[in-house]
Amino acid sequence: QLQSVESGGGLVQPGGSLRLSCAASGFTLDHHAIGWFRHAPGKQREAVSCISTSGDRTNYGDSVKGRFTISRDNAKNTVYLQMNSLKPEDTAVYYCAASSFGATMSRFLYAYWGQGTQVTVSS
């Protein structure tokens, strides 16, 4: 039952904002770097953002730079993804996962995947 648990998704209009949360189930979140990924129909799973164990290093996919912000609150065992200026192209199931190899954008280095939370950007 080692997995991440995502929440905060929903339906939002273009230009709107959502904040996703990632919590740990069965493991200690602050022992791992955390990544956010998304998977839309007809597309490959895409790395969105990642954050180091302490939060001092972050990375973003080119498609979300300047719009999304990743952060973590280790005291609350939670990682957040603030999504602003949302576009229809951001529509996807968003997943978080844990890495023991630092803040990497490679999905192959992650484990403890969550069930995903649906984000739909539509008018």
Coordinates of C-alpha atoms in Angstrom, one line a residue:
Q1 CA 0.0 0.0 0.0
L2 CA 3.0 2.3 -0.5
Q3 CA 1.6 5.0 -2.8
S4 CA 0.9 8.7 -3.2
V5 CA -2.5 10.2 -2.9
E6 CA -3.4 13.1 -5.2
S7 CA -6.3 15.5 -4.7
G8 CA -7.5 18.9 -5.9
G9 CA -8.4 18.2 -9.5
G10 CA -11.6 19.3 -11.1
L11 CA -13.2 21.3 -13.9
V12 CA -11.9 24.8 -14.5
Q13 CA -12.3 27.3 -17.2
P14 CA -9.4 28.3 -19.4
G15 CA -7.3 30.9 -17.6
G16 CA -8.3 29.6 -14.2
S17 CA -6.3 28.0 -11.5
L18 CA -6.2 24.8 -9.4
R19 CA -3.9 23.6 -6.6
L20 CA -3.2 19.9 -6.5
S21 CA -2.0 18.1 -3.4
C22 CA 0.1 15.0 -3.1
A23 CA 0.2 13.1 0.2
A24 CA 2.1 10.0 1.2
S25 CA 0.4 6.7 2.2
G26 CA 2.7 4.3 3.9
F27 CA 5.9 6.2 3.4
T28 CA 7.6 9.4 4.6
L29 CA 7.3 12.0 1.9
D30 CA 10.3 14.1 3.0
H31 CA 12.7 11.2 2.4
H32 CA 12.0 11.5 -1.4
A33 CA 12.0 13.9 -4.2
I34 CA 8.5 14.2 -5.6
G35 CA 7.4 14.5 -9.2
W36 CA 4.2 15.5 -10.9
F37 CA 3.2 13.8 -14.1
R38 CA 0.2 13.9 -16.4
H39 CA -1.4 11.6 -18.8
A40 CA -3.9 12.7 -21.4
P41 CA -5.8 10.4 -23.9
G42 CA -3.7 9.8 -27.0
K43 CA -0.5 11.1 -25.4
Q44 CA 2.4 9.7 -23.5
R45 CA 2.8 10.3 -19.8
E46 CA 4.5 13.7 -19.5
A47 CA 6.7 15.0 -16.7
V48 CA 5.2 18.2 -15.3
S49 CA 7.4 19.2 -12.4
C50 CA 9.6 17.8 -9.7
I51 CA 11.0 19.0 -6.4
S52 CA 14.0 17.9 -4.2
T53 CA 13.6 16.5 -0.7
S54 CA 14.3 19.9 0.9
G55 CA 12.4 21.9 -1.7
D56 CA 15.5 23.9 -2.7
R57 CA 15.6 22.5 -6.3
T58 CA 12.7 22.4 -8.7
N59 CA 12.3 21.6 -12.4
Y60 CA 9.4 22.2 -14.8
G61 CA 8.4 20.9 -18.2
D62 CA 8.7 23.5 -21.0
S63 CA 4.9 23.5 -21.5
V64 CA 4.2 24.6 -18.0
K65 CA 7.1 27.0 -17.1
G66 CA 5.8 30.3 -15.8
R67 CA 2.4 28.9 -15.1
F68 CA 2.8 26.1 -12.6
T69 CA 4.7 26.1 -9.3
I70 CA 5.7 23.1 -7.2
S71 CA 6.2 23.4 -3.5
R72 CA 6.3 21.2 -0.5
D73 CA 5.5 21.3 3.2
N74 CA 7.4 18.5 4.8
A75 CA 5.8 19.1 8.2
K76 CA 2.4 18.4 6.6
N77 CA 3.8 15.5 4.5
T78 CA 2.4 17.2 1.4
V79 CA 3.6 18.4 -2.0
Y80 CA 1.6 20.9 -3.9
L81 CA 1.3 21.9 -7.6
Q82 CA -0.2 25.3 -8.1
M83 CA -1.5 25.6 -11.6
N84 CA -2.3 29.0 -13.0
S85 CA -3.4 30.3 -16.5
L86 CA -4.7 26.8 -17.3
K87 CA -5.2 25.8 -20.9
P88 CA -7.3 23.1 -22.5
E89 CA -4.1 21.4 -23.4
D90 CA -3.5 20.9 -19.6
T91 CA -6.4 18.5 -19.4
A92 CA -5.2 15.2 -18.1
V93 CA -5.0 12.9 -15.2
Y94 CA -2.3 14.2 -12.9
Y95 CA -0.2 11.8 -10.9
C96 CA 2.5 12.3 -8.2
A97 CA 5.2 9.8 -7.4
A98 CA 8.3 9.5 -5.3
S99 CA 12.0 9.3 -6.3
S100 CA 15.0 8.1 -4.4
F101 CA 17.3 9.6 -7.1
G102 CA 16.7 13.3 -6.6
A103 CA 14.6 15.7 -8.5
T104 CA 14.6 14.1 -11.8
M105 CA 12.1 14.4 -14.7
S106 CA 12.5 10.8 -15.7
R107 CA 9.4 8.8 -14.9
F108 CA 11.5 5.6 -14.8
L109 CA 13.1 6.7 -11.6
Y110 CA 9.9 7.1 -9.7
A111 CA 7.8 4.7 -7.5
Y112 CA 4.8 5.0 -5.2
W113 CA 2.5 6.3 -7.9
G114 CA -0.9 7.6 -6.9
Q115 CA -4.2 6.9 -8.4
G116 CA -4.3 10.3 -10.2
T117 CA -6.6 13.2 -10.1
Q118 CA -8.5 14.5 -13.1
V119 CA -8.0 18.0 -14.3
T120 CA -10.3 19.2 -17.0
V121 CA -9.9 22.7 -18.5
S122 CA -12.9 23.6 -20.6
S123 CA -15.4 26.3 -21.3

